[in-house]
XYZ file of C-alpha atoms in Angstrom:
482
model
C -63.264 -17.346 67.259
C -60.121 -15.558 68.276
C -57.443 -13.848 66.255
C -54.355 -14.329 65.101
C -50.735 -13.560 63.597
C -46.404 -13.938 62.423
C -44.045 -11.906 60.391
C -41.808 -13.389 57.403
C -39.586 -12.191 54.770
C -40.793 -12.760 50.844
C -38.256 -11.998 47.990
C -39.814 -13.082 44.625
C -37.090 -15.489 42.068
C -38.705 -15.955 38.629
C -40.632 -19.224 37.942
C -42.291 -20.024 40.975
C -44.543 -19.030 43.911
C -45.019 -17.503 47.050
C -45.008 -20.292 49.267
C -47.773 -18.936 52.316
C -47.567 -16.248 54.453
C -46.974 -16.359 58.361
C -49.037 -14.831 60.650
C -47.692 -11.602 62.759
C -48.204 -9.468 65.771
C -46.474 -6.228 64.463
C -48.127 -3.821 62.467
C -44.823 -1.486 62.306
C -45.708 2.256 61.362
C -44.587 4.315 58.771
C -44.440 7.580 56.574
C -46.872 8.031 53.837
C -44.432 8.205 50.566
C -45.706 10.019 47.340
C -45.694 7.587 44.422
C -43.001 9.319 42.483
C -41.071 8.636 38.929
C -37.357 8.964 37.707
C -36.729 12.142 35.389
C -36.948 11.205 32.036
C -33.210 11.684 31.405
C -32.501 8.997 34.127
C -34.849 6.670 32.108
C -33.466 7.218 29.015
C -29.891 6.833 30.739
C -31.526 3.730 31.963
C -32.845 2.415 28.097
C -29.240 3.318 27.205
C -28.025 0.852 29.194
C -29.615 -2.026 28.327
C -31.908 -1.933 32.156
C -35.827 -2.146 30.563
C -38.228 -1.050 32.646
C -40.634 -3.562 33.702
C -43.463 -4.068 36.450
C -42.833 -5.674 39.708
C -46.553 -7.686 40.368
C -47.647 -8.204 44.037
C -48.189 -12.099 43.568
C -50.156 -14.430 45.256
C -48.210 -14.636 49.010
C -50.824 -17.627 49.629
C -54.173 -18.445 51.797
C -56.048 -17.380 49.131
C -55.157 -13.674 49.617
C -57.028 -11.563 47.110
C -55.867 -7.931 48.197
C -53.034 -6.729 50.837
C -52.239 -3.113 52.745
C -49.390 -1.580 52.459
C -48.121 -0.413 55.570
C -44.411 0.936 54.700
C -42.027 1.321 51.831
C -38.074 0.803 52.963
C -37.515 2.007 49.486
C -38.209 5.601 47.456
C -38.332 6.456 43.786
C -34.201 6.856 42.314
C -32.914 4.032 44.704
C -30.972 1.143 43.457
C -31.753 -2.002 45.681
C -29.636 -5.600 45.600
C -30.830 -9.017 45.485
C -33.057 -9.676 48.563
C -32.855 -6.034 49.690
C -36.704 -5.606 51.694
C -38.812 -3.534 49.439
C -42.020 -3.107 51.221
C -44.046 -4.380 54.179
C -47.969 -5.528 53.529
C -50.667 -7.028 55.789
C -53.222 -9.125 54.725
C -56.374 -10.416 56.998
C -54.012 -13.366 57.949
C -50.405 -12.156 57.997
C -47.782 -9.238 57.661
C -45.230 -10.167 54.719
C -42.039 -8.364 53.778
C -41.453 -8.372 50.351
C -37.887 -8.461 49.044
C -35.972 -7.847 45.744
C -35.088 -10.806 43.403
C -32.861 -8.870 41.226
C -30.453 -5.768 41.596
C -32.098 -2.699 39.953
C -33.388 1.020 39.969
C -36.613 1.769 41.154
C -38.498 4.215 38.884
C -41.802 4.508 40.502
C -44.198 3.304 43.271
C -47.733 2.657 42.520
C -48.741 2.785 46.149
C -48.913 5.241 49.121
C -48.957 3.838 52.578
C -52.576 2.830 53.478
C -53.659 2.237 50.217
C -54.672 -1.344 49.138
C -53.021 -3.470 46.733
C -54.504 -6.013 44.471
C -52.964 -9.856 44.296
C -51.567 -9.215 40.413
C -51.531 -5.234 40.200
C -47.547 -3.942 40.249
C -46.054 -2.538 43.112
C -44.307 -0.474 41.237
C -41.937 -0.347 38.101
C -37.648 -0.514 38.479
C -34.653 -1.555 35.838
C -33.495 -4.547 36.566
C -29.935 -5.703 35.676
C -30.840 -9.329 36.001
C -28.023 -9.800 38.011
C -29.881 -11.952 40.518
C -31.802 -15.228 40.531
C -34.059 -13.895 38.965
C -36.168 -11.060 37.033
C -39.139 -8.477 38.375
C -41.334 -8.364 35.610
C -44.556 -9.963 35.560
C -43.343 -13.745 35.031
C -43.362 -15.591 37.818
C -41.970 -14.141 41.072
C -41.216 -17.007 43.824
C -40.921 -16.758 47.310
C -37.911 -16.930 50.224
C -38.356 -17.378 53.453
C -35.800 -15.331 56.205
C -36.600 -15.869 59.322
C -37.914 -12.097 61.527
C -34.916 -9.923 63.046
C -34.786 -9.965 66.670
C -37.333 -7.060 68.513
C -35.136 -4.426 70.362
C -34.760 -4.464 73.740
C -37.059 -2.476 75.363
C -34.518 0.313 76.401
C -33.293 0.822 73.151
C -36.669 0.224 71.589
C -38.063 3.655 73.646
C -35.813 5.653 71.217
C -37.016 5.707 67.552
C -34.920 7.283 64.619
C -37.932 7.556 62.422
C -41.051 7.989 62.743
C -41.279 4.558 60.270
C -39.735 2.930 62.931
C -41.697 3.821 65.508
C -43.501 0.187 66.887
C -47.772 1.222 66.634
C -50.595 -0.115 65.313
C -52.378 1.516 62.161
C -54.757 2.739 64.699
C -52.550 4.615 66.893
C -50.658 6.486 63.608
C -53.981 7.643 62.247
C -54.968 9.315 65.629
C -51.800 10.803 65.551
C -51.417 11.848 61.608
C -55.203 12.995 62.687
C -53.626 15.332 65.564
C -50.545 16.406 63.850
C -47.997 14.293 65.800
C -44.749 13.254 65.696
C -44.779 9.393 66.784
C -41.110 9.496 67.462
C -41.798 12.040 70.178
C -43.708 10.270 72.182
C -42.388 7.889 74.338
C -43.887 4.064 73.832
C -45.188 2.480 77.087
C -46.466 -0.546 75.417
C -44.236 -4.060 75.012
C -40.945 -3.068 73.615
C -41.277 0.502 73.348
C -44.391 0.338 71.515
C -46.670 3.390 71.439
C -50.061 2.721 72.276
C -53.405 4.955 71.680
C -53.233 5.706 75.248
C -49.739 7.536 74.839
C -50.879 9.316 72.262
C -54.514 10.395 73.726
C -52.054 11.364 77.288
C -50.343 13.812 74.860
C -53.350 15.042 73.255
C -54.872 15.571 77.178
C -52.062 17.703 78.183
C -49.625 15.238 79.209
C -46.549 12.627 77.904
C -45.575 9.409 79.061
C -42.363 9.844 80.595
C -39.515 7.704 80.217
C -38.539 5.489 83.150
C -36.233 7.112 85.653
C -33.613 4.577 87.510
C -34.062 3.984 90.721
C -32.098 6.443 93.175
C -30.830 4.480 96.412
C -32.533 4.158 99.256
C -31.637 5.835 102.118
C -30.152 4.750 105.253
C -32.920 3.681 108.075
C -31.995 6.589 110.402
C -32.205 9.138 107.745
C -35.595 7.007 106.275
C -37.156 7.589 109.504
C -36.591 11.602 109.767
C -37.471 12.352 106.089
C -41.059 10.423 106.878
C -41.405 12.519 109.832
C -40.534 15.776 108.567
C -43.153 14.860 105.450
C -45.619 13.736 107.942
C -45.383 16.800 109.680
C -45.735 19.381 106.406
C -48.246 20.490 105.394
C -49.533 18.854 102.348
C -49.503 20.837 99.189
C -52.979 21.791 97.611
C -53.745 19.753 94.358
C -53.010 20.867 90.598
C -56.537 21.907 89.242
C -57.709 19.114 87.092
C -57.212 19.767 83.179
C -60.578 20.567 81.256
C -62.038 17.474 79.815
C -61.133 16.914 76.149
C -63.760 15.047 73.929
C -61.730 13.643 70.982
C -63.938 13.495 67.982
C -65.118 10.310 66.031
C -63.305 8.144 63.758
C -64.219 5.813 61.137
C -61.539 3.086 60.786
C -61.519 0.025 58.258
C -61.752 -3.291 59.167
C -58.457 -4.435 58.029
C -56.087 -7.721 58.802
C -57.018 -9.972 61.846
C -60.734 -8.193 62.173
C -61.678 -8.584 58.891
C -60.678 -12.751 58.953
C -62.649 -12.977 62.536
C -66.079 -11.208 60.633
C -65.915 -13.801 58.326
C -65.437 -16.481 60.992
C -67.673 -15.547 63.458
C -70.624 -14.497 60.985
C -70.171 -18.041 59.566
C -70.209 -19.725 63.376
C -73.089 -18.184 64.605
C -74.732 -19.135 61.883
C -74.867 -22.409 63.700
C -77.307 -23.204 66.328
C -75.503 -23.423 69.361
C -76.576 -24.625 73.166
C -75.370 -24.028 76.150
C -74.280 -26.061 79.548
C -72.631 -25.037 82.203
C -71.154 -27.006 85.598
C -68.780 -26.118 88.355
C -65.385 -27.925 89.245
C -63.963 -28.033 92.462
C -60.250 -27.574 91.919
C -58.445 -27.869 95.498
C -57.234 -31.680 94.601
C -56.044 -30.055 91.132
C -54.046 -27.096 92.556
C -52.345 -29.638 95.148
C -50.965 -31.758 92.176
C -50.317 -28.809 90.332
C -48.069 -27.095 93.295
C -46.161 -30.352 93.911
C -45.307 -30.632 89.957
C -44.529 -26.696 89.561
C -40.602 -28.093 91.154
C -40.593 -30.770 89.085
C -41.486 -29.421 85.791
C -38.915 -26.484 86.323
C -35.969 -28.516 86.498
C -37.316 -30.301 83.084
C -37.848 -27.455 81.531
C -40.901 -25.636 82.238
C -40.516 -22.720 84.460
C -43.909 -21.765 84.402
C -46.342 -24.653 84.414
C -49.835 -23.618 85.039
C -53.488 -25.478 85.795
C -53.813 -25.478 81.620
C -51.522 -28.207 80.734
C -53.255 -30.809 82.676
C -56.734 -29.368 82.146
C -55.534 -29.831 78.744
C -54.611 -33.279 79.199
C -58.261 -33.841 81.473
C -59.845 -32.940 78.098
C -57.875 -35.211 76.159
C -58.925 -38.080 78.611
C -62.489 -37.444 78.143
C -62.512 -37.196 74.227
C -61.321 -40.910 74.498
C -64.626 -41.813 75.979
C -66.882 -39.477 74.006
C -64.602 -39.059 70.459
C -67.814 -37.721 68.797
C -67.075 -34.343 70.267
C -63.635 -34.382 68.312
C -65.074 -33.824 65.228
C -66.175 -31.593 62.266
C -68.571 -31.029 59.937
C -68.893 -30.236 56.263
C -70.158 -27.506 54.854
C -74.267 -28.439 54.195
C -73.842 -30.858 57.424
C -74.453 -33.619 55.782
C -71.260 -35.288 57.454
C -69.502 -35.800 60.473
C -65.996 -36.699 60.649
C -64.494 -37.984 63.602
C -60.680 -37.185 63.767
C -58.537 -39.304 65.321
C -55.746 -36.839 67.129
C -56.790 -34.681 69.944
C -55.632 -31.165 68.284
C -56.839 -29.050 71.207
C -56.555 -25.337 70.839
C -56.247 -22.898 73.570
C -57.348 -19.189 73.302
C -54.609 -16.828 74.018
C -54.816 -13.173 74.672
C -51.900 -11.550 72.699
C -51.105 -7.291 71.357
C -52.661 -8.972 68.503
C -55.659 -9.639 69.545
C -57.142 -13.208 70.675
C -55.660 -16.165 68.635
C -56.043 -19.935 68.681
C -53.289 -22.097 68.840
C -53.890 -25.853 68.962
C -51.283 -28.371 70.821
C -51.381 -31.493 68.018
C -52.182 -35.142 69.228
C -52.487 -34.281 72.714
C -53.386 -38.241 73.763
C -50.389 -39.113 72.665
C -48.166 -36.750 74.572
C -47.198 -36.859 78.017
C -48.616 -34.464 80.545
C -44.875 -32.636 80.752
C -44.861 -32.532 77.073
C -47.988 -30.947 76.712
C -47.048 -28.227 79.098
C -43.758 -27.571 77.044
C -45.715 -27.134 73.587
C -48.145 -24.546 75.489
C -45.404 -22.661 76.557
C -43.757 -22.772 73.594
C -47.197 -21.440 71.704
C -47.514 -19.077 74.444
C -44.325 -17.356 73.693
C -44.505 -17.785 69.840
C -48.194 -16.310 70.185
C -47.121 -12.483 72.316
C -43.967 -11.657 70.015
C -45.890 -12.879 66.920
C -43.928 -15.341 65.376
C -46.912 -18.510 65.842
C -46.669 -20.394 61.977
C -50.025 -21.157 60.196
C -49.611 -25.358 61.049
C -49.758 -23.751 64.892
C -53.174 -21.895 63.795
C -54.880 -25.194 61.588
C -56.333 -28.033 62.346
C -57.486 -27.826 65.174
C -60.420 -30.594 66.653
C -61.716 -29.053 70.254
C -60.898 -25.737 71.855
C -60.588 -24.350 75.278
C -61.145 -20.495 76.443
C -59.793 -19.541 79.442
C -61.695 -16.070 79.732
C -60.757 -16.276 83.534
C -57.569 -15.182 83.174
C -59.343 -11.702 82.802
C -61.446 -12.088 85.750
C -64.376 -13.860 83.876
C -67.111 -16.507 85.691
C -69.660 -17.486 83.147
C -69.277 -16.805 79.353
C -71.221 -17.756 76.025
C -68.103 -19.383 74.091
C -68.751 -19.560 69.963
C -67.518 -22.822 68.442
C -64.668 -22.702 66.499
C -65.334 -23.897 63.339
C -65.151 -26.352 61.700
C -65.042 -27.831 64.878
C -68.566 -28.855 66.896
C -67.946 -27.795 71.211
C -66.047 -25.316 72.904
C -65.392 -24.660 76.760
C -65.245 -21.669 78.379
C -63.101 -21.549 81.146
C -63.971 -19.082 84.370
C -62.132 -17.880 87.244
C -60.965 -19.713 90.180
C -62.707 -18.981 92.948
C -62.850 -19.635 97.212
C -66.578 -20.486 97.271
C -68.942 -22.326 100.610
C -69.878 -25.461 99.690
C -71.247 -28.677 101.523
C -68.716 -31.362 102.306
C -70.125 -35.413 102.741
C -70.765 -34.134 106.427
C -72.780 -31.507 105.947
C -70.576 -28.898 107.120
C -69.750 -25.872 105.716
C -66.147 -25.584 103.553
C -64.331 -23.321 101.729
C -63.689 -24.491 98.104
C -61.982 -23.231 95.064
C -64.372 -23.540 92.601
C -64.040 -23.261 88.836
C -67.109 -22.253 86.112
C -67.051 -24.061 82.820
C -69.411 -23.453 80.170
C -69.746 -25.686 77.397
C -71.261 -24.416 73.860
C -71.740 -27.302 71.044
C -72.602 -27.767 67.615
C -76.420 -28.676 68.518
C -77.071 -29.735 65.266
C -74.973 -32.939 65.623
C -74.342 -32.702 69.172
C -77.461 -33.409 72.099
C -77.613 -32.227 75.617
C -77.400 -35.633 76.951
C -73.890 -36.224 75.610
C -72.142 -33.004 76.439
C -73.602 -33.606 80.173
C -71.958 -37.084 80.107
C -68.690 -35.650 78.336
C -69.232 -32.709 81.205
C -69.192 -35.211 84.105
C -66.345 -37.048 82.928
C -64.536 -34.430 82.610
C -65.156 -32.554 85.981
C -64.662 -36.081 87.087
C -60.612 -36.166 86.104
C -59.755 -32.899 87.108
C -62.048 -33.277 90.744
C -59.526 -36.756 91.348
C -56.577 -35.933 89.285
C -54.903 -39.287 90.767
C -57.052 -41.181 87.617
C -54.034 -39.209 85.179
C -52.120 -42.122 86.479
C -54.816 -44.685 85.644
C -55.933 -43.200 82.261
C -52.644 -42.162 80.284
């Protein structure tokens, strides 16, 4: 459905294996390096001393992963690296890894340029170890340790890159510019942290650069305000620049790497199913009221932020008690349906990633202000990219809220293995009918509701529907349901 991702560290001991990869938002860039080879005299030298030569295999890093891409080397052909010095960086469909040295040694020769794809099993590249570490680099078993990710820069200091393989952008944005000639660490990154989107790199190749933030110069006193504004009002104003010729940037062909490649698999598979569609409106006034008179409250506690979602969340929770077919799965050929007994609900979360799915585990038996501190906890994890896989699995339900974009209606895909989905619109002040008869403004909120039609009717996602608008309409019944 949505996408996903979290950055670790793996160094490879003998005699064991990678124990799973974490999923990442960072895709760092980095300079294509020649695979390259010691002189022969320095091998020999090497021989002489008792280092052999041996392979260092990319091993399984977990989830299945068949084939990874390299995205940088922090080491070249002659270097001698220590015991858990980082090697490389790869990316598979589900996670970016950093692969680190188990022994001290001299590396002889990388098999790999940047961009190229590596096989689970092929060598990286072949080194000398002393065997001065936990461990050797040959092709017995390499195991994995965990480190948790440095810090991200500020962004200040982030805006100022001392290599180009520093330099935070997406595979996409380096090809345009390796396409165009340009030097990454020229431009200056307007994205999160410094990062350097395609848009600073298309404003370079249209004539301009992002500039770098100026500080702010002092404002002036109010007499001296007033008499600049008049003066300006009084000038004439200056003709405008003629606008630059319009530059048509030719097409590209990109790979479907990473992220994309796991949500073609997923969302081939789910549509595959044969969905239906329902959709209802909620009036939210009563909601928003509780909502502003908890925002205090749930500061103080902890949560400095707390949005409609966490008891929306909790609203869904509530209703899965009375219909707790919905919170299920099926197998494979459909043959059958397993009820599960904690409300895992996921929320979609736009992220530089792309869209991922979270899930907040056993929501019924959380409170409503614990709820809202696992969201925001997921919600932070999710934008710097540090979410783990056990925040990504097992999820039972799932909720989009598309109208954080602007959205009204959407056509939601189930998640699977999971068998309904809601897709959450934008609040909006709407005329409506009161009990009178008169005419009232209303903030009114689409939902539509997509299910797994082969196990799920119309009938009961109506009656899940009502209950559910029915909570959140009267959000007093919290107190009389938890």
């Amino acid at each position: 459905m949505w996408r996903a991702a979290r950055r670790v560290s793996v160094c490879a001991p003998v005699g064991a294996r990678c124990l799973g990869s974490l999923v990442s938002q960072r895709a760092i860039g980095s300079a294509r390096l020649s695979a390259t080879r010691l002189p022969s005299a320095a091998a020999f030298s090497l021989a002489r001393r008792g280092l052999a030569t041996k392979p260092f295999l990319l091993h399984d890093i977990g989830e299945g992963i068949a084939e990874v891409e390299v995205l940088q080397w922090f080491v070249k052909a002659g270097d001698t690296v220590q015991q858990f010095d980082k090697i490389c960086e790869v990316q598979s469909d589900k996670a970016t890894v950093e692969i680190s040295s188990p022994i001290e040694g001299t590396i002889e020769s990388i098999a790999y340029s940047v961009g190229d794809t590596a096989k689970v099993g092929s060598p990286l590249l072949q080194w000398a170890g002393s065997g001065g570490g936990s461990g050797g680099g040959s092709g017995g078993g390499d195991a994995a340790s965990v480190t948790a990710p440095a810090h991200a820069p500020p962004p200040a200091a982030a805006a100022s890159h001392p290599a180009d393989s520093k330099v935070l952008s997406t595979p996409a944005t380096r090809a345009l510019a390796r396409r165009h000639g340009l030097d990454l660490t020229s431009i200056v990154g307007t994205g999160r942290g410094g990062r350097v989107t395609k848009e600073d790199v298309q404003a370079v190749l249209s004539g301009g650069s992002p500039a770098a933030p100026a500080a702010a110069a002092a404002a002036p006193p109010a007499a001296a305000a007033a008499a600049a504004a008049a003066a300006a009002a009084a000038a004439p104003l200056p003709p405008l620049p003629p606008l630059p010729p319009p530059r048509l940037l030719a097409d590209r062909h990109e790979p479907i790497r990473g992220i994309k490649k796991a949500m073609v698999a997923q969302m081939t598979a789910a549509l595959a199913v044969p969905h239906f569609g329902y959709s209802d409106e909620v009036v939210m006034d009563e909601l928003m009221a509780m909502r502003a008179l908890l925002k205090p409250l749930a500061a103080e506690l902890g949560v400095p932020k707390f949005t409609l979602m966490p008891l929306i969340v909790k609203a869904t929770s509530m209703a899965l008690h009375r219909f707790p077919e919905l919170n299920a799965s099926v197998n494979a050929d459909c043959t059958q349906l397993t009820v599960k007994a904690g409300h895992n609900i996921g929320v979609a979360m736009d992220t530089p990633n792309g869209l991922l799915v979270p899930n907040i585990k056993d929501v019924g038996n959380r409170s409503l202000l614990q709820v809202a501190q696992e969201l925001a906890r997921l919600q932070v994890d999710a934008s710097a990219g540090k979410l783990a896989p056990a925040d990504l699995k097992g999820g039972t339900f799932t909720l989009s809220n598309i109208g954080n974009l602007g959205g009204t209606y959407t056509g939601p895909v189930i998640n699977l293995p999971e068998i309904a989905i809601a897709g959450l619109g934008k609040i909006r002040p709407t005329p409506r009918y009161d009990e009178a008869g008169s005419l009232v403004r209303r903030s009114v909120m689409q939902v539509s509701w997509a299910a797994d039609h082969r196990v799920v009717d119309g009938a009961m996602m109506a009656r899940f529907s009502n209950t559910w608008i029915s909570i959140l309409e009267k959000p007093a019944s919290f107190l009389l349901m938890e």
